[in-house]
Coordinates of C-alpha atoms in Angstrom, one line a residue:
Chain L
M29 CA 104.2 42.1 20.0
S30 CA 104.7 42.1 23.7
A31 CA 107.0 39.8 25.7
P32 CA 105.2 36.5 25.7
D33 CA 105.9 35.6 29.4
L34 CA 105.2 38.9 31.0
P35 CA 102.1 39.4 33.1
A36 CA 100.3 42.8 32.6
R37 CA 99.8 43.3 36.3
C38 CA 100.9 42.0 39.7
D39 CA 100.6 43.0 43.3
I40 CA 104.3 43.2 44.1
A41 CA 107.2 43.5 41.6
V42 CA 110.6 42.8 42.9
I43 CA 113.7 43.8 40.9
G44 CA 116.9 41.8 41.4
A45 CA 117.2 38.2 42.5
G46 CA 120.0 38.5 45.0
P47 CA 119.5 37.7 48.7
A48 CA 117.3 40.8 49.3
G49 CA 115.1 40.2 46.2
L50 CA 114.7 36.5 46.8
A51 CA 113.8 37.0 50.4
A52 CA 111.3 39.8 49.6
A53 CA 109.6 37.9 46.8
T54 CA 109.3 34.8 49.0
I55 CA 107.6 36.7 51.9
A56 CA 105.2 38.5 49.5
A57 CA 104.2 35.4 47.6
R58 CA 103.7 33.4 50.8
A59 CA 101.2 36.1 51.9
G60 CA 99.1 35.2 48.9
L61 CA 100.0 38.3 46.8
S62 CA 100.8 37.9 43.1
T63 CA 104.5 38.5 43.0
V64 CA 106.9 38.7 40.1
L65 CA 110.7 38.7 40.6
F66 CA 112.6 40.2 37.6
D67 CA 116.3 39.4 37.3
E68 CA 118.7 40.3 34.5
Q69 CA 121.0 37.4 35.0
P70 CA 120.4 33.9 33.5
A71 CA 119.8 32.4 37.0
P72 CA 118.8 33.8 40.5
G73 CA 121.4 34.4 43.2
G74 CA 122.6 38.0 42.6
Q75 CA 126.3 38.5 42.7
V76 CA 127.1 37.2 46.2
H77 CA 125.2 33.9 45.4
R78 CA 126.1 34.1 41.7
A79 CA 125.5 30.8 39.9
A80 CA 124.5 29.2 43.3
T81 CA 122.3 26.7 41.4
T82 CA 124.1 26.5 38.1
T83 CA 127.9 26.6 38.8
P84 CA 129.9 24.1 36.8
L85 CA 132.3 23.7 39.8
A86 CA 131.9 20.0 40.9
D87 CA 132.7 20.9 44.5
P88 CA 132.0 24.6 44.9
V89 CA 132.4 24.6 48.7
A90 CA 136.0 23.4 48.4
I91 CA 136.9 26.4 46.2
L92 CA 134.4 29.2 47.1
G93 CA 134.0 28.3 50.8
V94 CA 130.7 28.2 52.5
G95 CA 127.8 30.4 51.4
Q96 CA 126.7 28.7 48.2
A97 CA 124.3 26.6 50.3
R98 CA 122.5 29.7 51.4
G99 CA 122.0 30.9 47.8
V100 CA 120.6 27.5 46.8
A101 CA 118.2 27.6 49.8
L102 CA 117.0 31.1 49.0
A103 CA 116.3 30.3 45.4
R104 CA 114.5 27.1 46.4
D105 CA 112.3 28.8 49.0
C106 CA 111.4 31.5 46.5
A107 CA 110.5 29.0 43.7
A108 CA 108.3 27.1 46.2
S109 CA 106.6 30.3 47.5
G110 CA 104.6 30.8 44.3
A111 CA 106.5 33.9 43.2
R112 CA 107.2 34.0 39.5
I113 CA 110.9 34.3 38.9
L114 CA 111.7 35.8 35.4
S115 CA 115.4 35.4 34.7
G116 CA 117.0 37.3 31.8
A117 CA 114.5 40.1 32.3
T118 CA 115.8 43.7 32.2
V119 CA 113.8 46.3 34.0
W120 CA 114.7 49.6 32.3
S121 CA 112.2 51.9 33.9
V122 CA 110.2 52.3 37.1
A123 CA 107.5 55.0 37.4
A124 CA 106.1 56.3 40.7
D125 CA 102.7 54.8 39.7
G126 CA 104.2 51.3 39.7
T127 CA 104.5 50.9 36.0
L128 CA 107.7 49.0 35.0
G129 CA 109.2 48.9 31.5
V130 CA 110.6 45.4 31.1
S131 CA 112.5 43.6 28.2
L132 CA 112.5 39.8 28.0
A133 CA 113.7 37.7 25.1
G134 CA 113.9 40.7 22.8
A135 CA 110.4 42.1 23.4
A136 CA 109.4 44.9 25.7
S137 CA 106.2 45.3 27.7
P138 CA 104.8 47.4 30.5
V139 CA 104.0 45.7 33.8
V140 CA 101.9 47.5 36.4
A141 CA 102.6 46.7 40.0
R142 CA 100.8 47.9 43.1
H143 CA 104.1 48.1 44.9
V144 CA 107.7 47.8 43.7
V145 CA 110.7 46.5 45.7
I146 CA 114.0 47.6 44.1
A147 CA 116.7 45.1 45.1
T148 CA 119.4 45.9 42.6
G149 CA 122.2 45.5 45.1
A150 CA 125.7 46.9 44.8
L151 CA 128.3 47.5 42.1
E152 CA 132.1 47.7 42.5
R153 CA 133.3 51.2 43.3
P154 CA 135.3 52.5 40.3
M155 CA 139.0 52.5 40.8
P156 CA 140.3 55.0 38.2
I157 CA 144.0 54.5 37.8
P158 CA 146.1 55.2 34.8
G159 CA 145.6 52.3 32.3
W160 CA 142.5 50.9 33.9
T161 CA 140.8 50.6 30.5
L162 CA 143.5 48.3 29.1
P163 CA 142.5 44.8 28.1
G164 CA 143.9 42.7 30.9
V165 CA 142.6 44.9 33.6
M166 CA 139.3 43.8 35.2
T167 CA 137.6 44.0 38.6
A168 CA 138.1 41.3 41.3
G169 CA 134.4 40.8 41.2
A170 CA 134.5 40.0 37.5
A171 CA 137.2 37.4 38.2
Q172 CA 135.0 35.9 40.9
I173 CA 132.0 35.8 38.6
L174 CA 134.1 34.0 35.9
L175 CA 135.2 31.5 38.5
K176 CA 131.6 30.9 39.8
T177 CA 129.8 30.8 36.4
G178 CA 132.5 29.3 34.2
G179 CA 135.1 27.7 36.3
L180 CA 137.7 30.1 34.9
V181 CA 140.8 31.5 36.7
G182 CA 143.4 34.0 35.6
E183 CA 146.4 32.6 33.8
G184 CA 149.9 33.9 33.7
R185 CA 151.1 36.6 36.1
V186 CA 148.0 37.7 38.0
V187 CA 148.2 40.8 40.2
L188 CA 145.4 41.8 42.6
A189 CA 145.3 45.4 43.8
G190 CA 143.1 47.6 46.0
C191 CA 141.4 47.1 49.3
G192 CA 138.4 45.5 50.9
P193 CA 137.2 42.0 51.9
L194 CA 136.4 40.8 48.3
L195 CA 140.1 41.2 47.3
W196 CA 141.2 38.8 50.0
L197 CA 138.3 36.4 49.4
L198 CA 139.2 36.1 45.7
A199 CA 142.8 35.6 46.6
A200 CA 141.8 32.7 48.9
Q201 CA 139.5 31.2 46.3
Y202 CA 142.2 31.3 43.6
R203 CA 144.6 29.6 46.0
R204 CA 142.1 26.8 46.7
A205 CA 141.5 26.5 42.9
G206 CA 145.2 26.0 42.4
A207 CA 145.6 29.3 40.6
R208 CA 148.8 31.3 41.2
I209 CA 148.7 35.0 42.2
A210 CA 152.0 36.9 41.6
A211 CA 151.2 39.7 44.0
L212 CA 148.5 41.4 46.1
L213 CA 149.0 45.1 46.2
D214 CA 147.2 46.4 49.3
T215 CA 146.2 50.1 49.0
T216 CA 144.5 50.3 52.4
P217 CA 145.9 53.5 53.9
R218 CA 148.0 52.8 57.0
A219 CA 146.2 55.6 58.8
N220 CA 142.9 53.8 58.4
W221 CA 144.0 51.2 60.9
I222 CA 144.3 53.9 63.6
A223 CA 141.0 55.5 62.6
A224 CA 139.3 52.1 62.6
A225 CA 140.6 51.1 66.0
R226 CA 137.9 53.0 67.8
H227 CA 135.2 50.9 66.0
L228 CA 137.0 47.7 67.0
P229 CA 134.6 46.8 69.9
G230 CA 131.7 46.6 67.5
F231 CA 133.6 44.5 65.1
L232 CA 134.6 42.0 67.8
A233 CA 130.9 41.0 67.9
S234 CA 130.6 40.8 64.1
P235 CA 130.2 37.5 62.4
Y236 CA 132.8 38.6 59.9
L237 CA 135.6 38.8 62.4
A238 CA 136.7 35.2 62.5
K239 CA 136.0 34.8 58.7
G240 CA 138.1 37.9 57.9
L241 CA 141.1 36.9 60.1
G242 CA 141.1 33.4 58.6
L243 CA 141.1 34.8 55.1
L244 CA 144.0 37.2 55.8
A245 CA 146.1 34.4 57.3
E246 CA 145.2 32.0 54.4
V247 CA 146.2 34.5 51.7
R248 CA 149.4 35.8 53.5
R249 CA 150.7 32.2 53.6
S250 CA 150.6 31.8 49.9
V251 CA 150.7 35.2 48.2
P252 CA 153.3 37.9 48.3
V253 CA 151.5 40.9 49.8
F254 CA 152.8 44.5 49.3
G255 CA 151.2 46.7 51.9
G256 CA 150.9 50.5 52.0
V257 CA 150.6 51.0 48.2
T258 CA 150.0 54.7 47.5
E259 CA 150.2 54.9 43.7
L260 CA 149.3 52.4 41.0
R261 CA 149.5 52.4 37.2
A262 CA 148.7 49.8 34.6
E263 CA 150.9 49.9 31.5
G264 CA 150.3 48.4 28.1
G265 CA 152.7 46.6 25.9
T266 CA 153.1 46.7 22.1
S267 CA 150.0 44.5 21.8
G268 CA 147.9 47.2 23.4
R269 CA 147.2 44.9 26.3
L270 CA 148.3 45.0 29.9
A271 CA 152.0 44.2 30.3
R272 CA 153.1 45.7 33.6
V273 CA 151.9 47.1 36.9
S274 CA 153.9 49.9 38.5
F275 CA 153.4 51.1 42.0
R276 CA 154.8 53.2 44.8
R277 CA 154.8 52.6 48.5
G278 CA 155.0 56.1 50.1
A279 CA 158.3 57.7 49.6
R280 CA 160.0 54.6 48.2
A281 CA 161.2 54.4 44.6
E282 CA 158.7 53.1 42.1
E283 CA 158.4 49.4 41.7
S284 CA 157.3 47.4 38.8
L285 CA 155.8 43.9 38.1
D286 CA 155.2 42.1 34.8
A287 CA 151.5 41.3 34.7
D288 CA 149.1 39.5 32.3
L289 CA 146.0 40.2 34.4
L290 CA 145.4 43.0 36.9
L291 CA 142.3 42.6 39.1
L292 CA 141.2 45.9 40.8
H293 CA 138.8 46.3 43.8
Q294 CA 138.1 49.0 46.3
G295 CA 134.8 48.1 47.9
V296 CA 131.3 48.3 46.6
A297 CA 128.6 51.0 46.5
P298 CA 124.8 50.9 46.1
N299 CA 123.6 50.5 42.5
V300 CA 121.2 53.5 42.5
N301 CA 120.4 54.0 38.8
L302 CA 116.9 52.6 38.8
A303 CA 115.9 54.2 42.2
L304 CA 117.3 57.6 41.2
S305 CA 115.5 57.5 37.8
A306 CA 112.2 56.7 39.7
G307 CA 112.6 59.9 41.7
C308 CA 113.6 58.4 45.0
A309 CA 115.6 60.9 47.1
H310 CA 119.2 60.0 47.9
D311 CA 121.7 61.6 50.2
W312 CA 125.5 61.5 50.3
D313 CA 126.8 59.0 52.9
D314 CA 130.3 60.2 53.9
A315 CA 131.1 57.0 55.9
Q316 CA 130.5 54.8 52.8
L317 CA 131.4 57.4 50.2
C318 CA 128.3 56.9 48.2
F319 CA 124.7 58.1 47.6
R320 CA 122.1 56.1 49.4
P321 CA 118.3 56.4 49.3
A322 CA 116.3 58.0 52.2
L323 CA 114.3 55.1 53.6
D324 CA 111.7 54.9 56.4
A325 CA 111.5 52.1 59.1
W326 CA 109.9 49.8 56.5
L327 CA 112.5 50.6 53.9
T328 CA 110.0 52.6 51.9
S329 CA 111.6 55.3 49.8
T330 CA 110.4 58.9 49.4
V331 CA 108.2 57.5 46.6
E332 CA 105.4 55.7 48.5
S333 CA 105.0 52.8 46.0
I334 CA 108.7 51.9 46.0
S335 CA 110.8 50.2 48.7
I336 CA 114.5 49.6 48.4
A337 CA 116.0 46.4 49.9
G338 CA 119.5 45.1 50.2
D339 CA 122.8 46.7 49.4
G340 CA 121.0 49.2 47.1
G341 CA 119.9 50.9 50.3
G342 CA 123.4 51.1 51.8
I343 CA 126.1 48.4 52.0
G344 CA 125.4 45.8 54.7
G345 CA 126.4 42.5 53.2
A346 CA 124.5 39.4 52.2
E347 CA 122.9 38.5 55.6
V348 CA 121.7 42.1 56.2
A349 CA 120.4 42.2 52.6
E350 CA 118.3 39.1 53.3
A351 CA 116.7 40.6 56.4
R352 CA 116.2 43.9 54.6
G353 CA 114.4 42.0 51.8
R354 CA 112.0 40.5 54.3
L355 CA 111.4 43.8 56.1
A356 CA 110.7 45.6 52.8
A357 CA 108.2 42.9 51.8
L358 CA 106.5 43.2 55.2
G359 CA 106.3 46.9 54.7
A360 CA 104.7 46.4 51.2
L361 CA 102.1 44.0 52.6
R362 CA 101.3 46.5 55.3
R363 CA 100.9 49.3 52.8
L364 CA 98.7 47.2 50.5
G365 CA 96.5 46.2 53.4
A366 CA 97.2 42.5 53.1
G367 CA 95.9 40.2 55.8
D368 CA 97.9 39.8 59.0
P369 CA 96.8 36.6 60.6
G370 CA 97.7 36.4 64.3
G371 CA 99.3 39.8 64.1
M372 CA 102.6 38.1 63.1
R373 CA 103.8 40.9 60.8
A374 CA 105.0 43.2 63.6
K375 CA 106.9 40.3 65.2
A376 CA 108.5 39.3 61.9
A377 CA 109.5 42.9 61.3
A378 CA 111.0 43.2 64.8
H379 CA 112.9 40.0 64.1
A380 CA 114.2 41.3 60.8
R381 CA 115.3 44.7 62.3
A382 CA 117.2 42.8 65.1
E383 CA 119.0 40.7 62.4
I384 CA 119.9 43.9 60.5
A385 CA 121.3 45.5 63.7
T386 CA 123.3 42.4 64.5
G387 CA 124.6 42.1 60.9
L388 CA 125.6 45.8 60.8
R389 CA 127.8 45.4 64.0
G390 CA 131.3 46.0 62.8
R391 CA 130.3 47.7 59.6
A392 CA 131.7 51.0 60.9
F393 CA 135.0 49.2 61.4
L394 CA 135.1 47.8 57.9
D395 CA 133.9 51.1 56.3
T396 CA 136.7 53.0 58.1
L397 CA 139.4 50.4 57.6
Y398 CA 138.7 49.9 53.9
R399 CA 137.8 53.6 53.1
P400 CA 139.7 54.0 49.8
A401 CA 142.5 56.6 49.8
E402 CA 141.6 59.9 48.1
A403 CA 144.4 59.2 45.5
F404 CA 142.4 56.2 44.2
R405 CA 139.0 58.0 44.2
I406 CA 140.0 61.5 42.9
P407 CA 142.6 60.7 40.2
H408 CA 145.4 62.7 38.7
D409 CA 144.7 64.8 35.6
A410 CA 145.7 62.3 32.9
T411 CA 143.6 59.4 34.2
L412 CA 140.4 58.6 32.4
V413 CA 137.3 59.0 34.6
C414 CA 134.5 58.3 32.1
R415 CA 135.5 55.1 30.3
C416 CA 132.7 55.3 27.7
E417 CA 133.3 58.8 26.5
E418 CA 137.1 58.7 27.4
V419 CA 137.0 61.9 29.5
S420 CA 140.0 62.5 31.7
A421 CA 140.1 64.1 35.2
A422 CA 141.9 67.1 33.7
R423 CA 139.0 67.9 31.3
I424 CA 136.5 67.7 34.2
R425 CA 138.7 70.2 36.1
E426 CA 138.9 72.5 33.1
A427 CA 135.1 72.4 32.8
V428 CA 134.8 73.3 36.5
A429 CA 137.3 76.2 35.9
L430 CA 135.0 77.4 33.1
G431 CA 132.1 77.6 35.5
C432 CA 130.5 74.1 35.0
P433 CA 128.8 73.6 38.4
G434 CA 127.8 70.0 38.5
P435 CA 127.5 66.6 36.7
N436 CA 124.4 67.5 34.8
Q437 CA 126.0 70.5 33.1
L438 CA 129.1 68.4 32.6
K439 CA 127.1 66.2 30.2
S440 CA 126.8 69.2 27.8
F441 CA 130.4 70.1 28.2
L442 CA 132.0 66.7 27.8
R443 CA 129.3 64.0 27.3
C444 CA 130.7 62.6 30.6
G445 CA 128.2 60.0 31.9
M446 CA 126.3 59.9 28.6
G447 CA 127.8 56.7 27.2
P448 CA 126.3 53.3 27.3
C449 CA 127.0 52.7 31.0
Q450 CA 125.0 55.8 31.9
G451 CA 127.3 56.9 34.6
R452 CA 127.6 53.6 36.5
M453 CA 131.4 53.6 36.1
C454 CA 132.1 57.3 36.6
S455 CA 129.4 59.0 38.5
L456 CA 131.0 58.6 42.0
T457 CA 134.3 59.8 40.6
V458 CA 132.8 62.7 38.8
T459 CA 131.0 63.9 41.9
E460 CA 134.1 63.6 44.1
V461 CA 136.4 65.3 41.5
M462 CA 134.0 68.2 41.1
A463 CA 133.4 68.5 44.8
K464 CA 137.1 68.7 45.5
A465 CA 137.7 71.2 42.6
R466 CA 134.9 73.4 43.8
G467 CA 135.7 73.0 47.5
V468 CA 132.2 71.8 48.4
S469 CA 130.8 68.6 49.7
P470 CA 129.9 65.7 47.3
G471 CA 126.3 66.0 48.6
E472 CA 126.1 69.5 47.4
I473 CA 127.4 68.5 43.9
G474 CA 124.9 65.6 43.8
H475 CA 124.5 62.6 41.5
V476 CA 124.2 62.9 37.8
R477 CA 120.5 63.1 36.9
L478 CA 119.3 59.7 35.6
R479 CA 116.3 59.0 33.3
A480 CA 114.6 55.9 32.0
P481 CA 115.5 53.8 30.1
V482 CA 118.3 53.0 32.6
K483 CA 119.4 50.2 30.3
P484 CA 119.6 50.4 26.5
V485 CA 116.4 49.2 24.8
T486 CA 116.0 49.1 21.1
L487 CA 113.6 51.5 19.3
A488 CA 112.0 48.4 17.7
E489 CA 111.2 47.1 21.2
I490 CA 109.6 50.4 22.3
A491 CA 107.7 50.8 19.0
A492 CA 106.3 47.3 19.4
M493 CA 105.0 48.0 23.0
P494 CA 101.2 47.7 23.4
T495 CA 99.5 51.1 23.2
S496 CA 95.9 52.3 23.9
P497 CA 93.7 54.0 21.2
E498 CA 93.9 57.2 23.4
A499 CA 97.7 57.2 23.4
E500 CA 97.7 56.7 19.6
R501 CA 95.2 59.5 19.0
A502 CA 97.3 61.8 21.1
V503 CA 100.2 61.6 18.6
L504 CA 98.5 60.9 15.3
R505 CA 97.4 63.7 13.0
G506 CA 94.6 63.7 10.4
Chain Y
M13 CA 144.3 35.6 30.2
F14 CA 142.0 32.9 31.6
R15 CA 142.1 29.1 31.8
R16 CA 139.4 26.6 32.6
L17 CA 139.7 24.4 35.8
D18 CA 138.8 21.4 33.7
D19 CA 139.5 18.8 36.4
A20 CA 137.2 20.6 38.9
L21 CA 134.2 20.9 36.7
T22 CA 131.1 18.8 36.0
P23 CA 130.8 17.5 32.5
A24 CA 128.9 19.7 30.1
P25 CA 128.1 19.6 26.3
V26 CA 130.3 21.6 24.0
V27 CA 128.6 24.5 22.2
G28 CA 130.1 25.8 18.9
L29 CA 129.9 29.5 17.9
T30 CA 131.7 31.7 15.4
V31 CA 133.5 34.8 16.4
D32 CA 134.5 37.1 13.4
G33 CA 134.1 34.0 11.2
T34 CA 136.3 31.7 13.3
R35 CA 134.7 28.8 15.2
I36 CA 135.3 28.6 18.9
E37 CA 134.0 26.1 21.4
A38 CA 132.4 26.9 24.7
R39 CA 130.7 25.0 27.6
A40 CA 126.9 24.9 27.6
G41 CA 125.8 27.4 30.2
D42 CA 128.7 29.8 29.6
L43 CA 128.1 33.5 29.4
L44 CA 129.3 34.8 26.0
A45 CA 131.9 37.1 27.6
A46 CA 133.3 34.1 29.6
A47 CA 133.5 32.0 26.4
L48 CA 135.3 34.8 24.6
L49 CA 137.9 35.1 27.4
A50 CA 138.3 31.3 27.7
A51 CA 139.0 31.2 23.9
G52 CA 141.6 34.0 24.1
R53 CA 139.3 36.4 22.2
G54 CA 138.7 38.9 24.9
L55 CA 139.2 42.0 22.7
C56 CA 135.6 42.5 21.9
R57 CA 135.5 46.1 20.6
T58 CA 137.4 49.3 19.9
T59 CA 135.9 52.5 21.2
P60 CA 133.9 55.0 19.1
V61 CA 135.9 57.9 20.5
S62 CA 139.6 57.0 20.1
G63 CA 139.5 53.4 18.7
A64 CA 141.2 52.0 21.9
P65 CA 140.8 48.3 22.4
R66 CA 138.5 47.1 25.2
A67 CA 137.7 43.8 26.9
P68 CA 135.1 42.6 29.4
Y69 CA 135.7 44.5 32.7
C70 CA 132.9 44.0 35.3
M71 CA 131.2 40.8 34.1
M72 CA 127.9 41.9 35.8
G73 CA 126.2 44.1 33.2
V74 CA 127.5 47.4 34.6
C75 CA 130.4 48.7 32.5
F76 CA 129.3 48.0 28.9
E77 CA 132.8 47.2 27.8
C78 CA 131.9 43.8 26.4
L79 CA 129.6 45.0 23.7
V80 CA 129.5 42.8 20.7
T81 CA 127.2 42.0 17.7
V82 CA 125.3 38.8 18.4
D83 CA 123.3 37.2 15.5
G84 CA 123.2 40.6 13.7
M85 CA 122.1 42.7 16.6
G86 CA 124.8 45.3 17.7
S87 CA 125.9 46.4 21.1
R88 CA 124.8 43.3 23.1
Q89 CA 126.3 42.9 26.6
A90 CA 128.3 39.7 26.2
C91 CA 128.4 39.2 30.0
L92 CA 124.6 38.9 30.1
V93 CA 124.1 36.6 27.0
P94 CA 124.4 32.8 27.5
V95 CA 126.1 31.0 24.6
R96 CA 123.9 29.1 22.1
E97 CA 124.9 26.5 19.4
G98 CA 125.5 28.3 16.1
M99 CA 125.6 31.8 17.6
V100 CA 127.3 34.3 15.3
V101 CA 129.4 36.9 17.1
E102 CA 131.2 39.8 15.6
T103 CA 133.5 42.2 17.5
Q104 CA 132.8 45.9 17.1
R105 CA 135.2 48.4 15.5
G106 CA 134.8 52.0 16.5
A107 CA 131.6 53.9 16.0
R108 CA 128.5 52.0 14.8
V109 CA 127.5 52.2 11.1
P110 CA 124.0 53.5 10.6
G111 CA 121.6 50.8 9.6
R112 CA 123.4 48.1 11.6

């Protein structure tokens, strides 16, 4: 049995229905190509426009601020373009020949596309601190998703900790929703302000400047902010849940706050699992402290049939993601030899590139200012790095001392990165811990090797996939 | 850990599900992980390695902390599954038992 609603073939497959994926699918379908947009969530929007069309909040603008309208418009345009939007669909493999492995409603099926646009966006950078696995510790992004999708806010003593714009945005949204925040612990290193100052001219022209200053002011009026936090620890109570957050500010004595919910955040990084498993080359980006794919002027990866749009190609934010989605789709149309009435494609691409350039103004300032401190990226020995297999930083360092050269060998030593999350929560930390221990660059250590399926799929689903007589003959005896 | 902003929400039908044999109520359209947190039942599993308790962490399908058994199928990501009337949810304890 194959998934009932899955087409066997299409011209362009887009994976991920955030701003990049929605924009890419819209362009491709408008050009008359058969386009399918696969998305794992129940409704389109991605994380930035999460639940844009389905939120239970009666007045989302009053709580979330502007921005939901853009998500609604993107989803509406995409639906009207003729693209097929398949929500609740998990793409667990992408091959260089354009074959996708897709699960929908409990059944798996291959879908063959002539071109693939990967638009899987970003995930929150891991923030490995002692106690980060305790129930009661979550990410700030998770709290925002609960607010957008379920109208839920943290209860009791809520502490926010980390650095980056999302932390302040969530604090402002909680305030507007009438939810109290006990404290915001800002881990932005003080030295970052000096380093970022030289990028200030670019940021002065950024659309995020006014928004950012407004947020900072709004939050500081209502939330106690502790700046210059250099150490952070979540502590459990007798119930096994979070009870307290302890922190240090430089040389000062340790301070402690009772807490029921700790929300961590230190920026976002590209979600590279699918692109890496497809064989797209990635390089270490030291400014954004992440691996990012090598892309050409049309956002095509080193695998000719695969383009990468949006934050998955490097963090740029929602507006840049949208323009990158359009550019990637235009590149796909060009590669597939689709018609170009009036020679409009080059103009549209130039327009998208100009938008990307404008949107990236000020990015260097944000990347430098909110570059997480090494202490929160390369943790002390006792801290768990791999949450799934419960591997501490000390055990990784022991493995390095025994001669383990990189994250692939580390799998055999410690199973680190082999749990259900497949390295999503630990790979950046593992790379940086090993790089530091060996005294080489993170790029030299590399990313843990990823293979399909990049999301768990049941054997029953794989066994039930359609096969050809040739494929069956190849494995049957007698 | 979480409360619902009842006064700020549009009306929605109530959906009933059972968690480890106890009935809980959710809003139609809720993600299962959100419904568990709203009902104060966020402890969805203990780890196969040390038995430590875990609760939903990322809410976007990345961390796999919110794995639960849904209608008999183990290790489903509760943050990706919408609630459905009559859904039977079981929390997971330690390593999986073969055959389940």
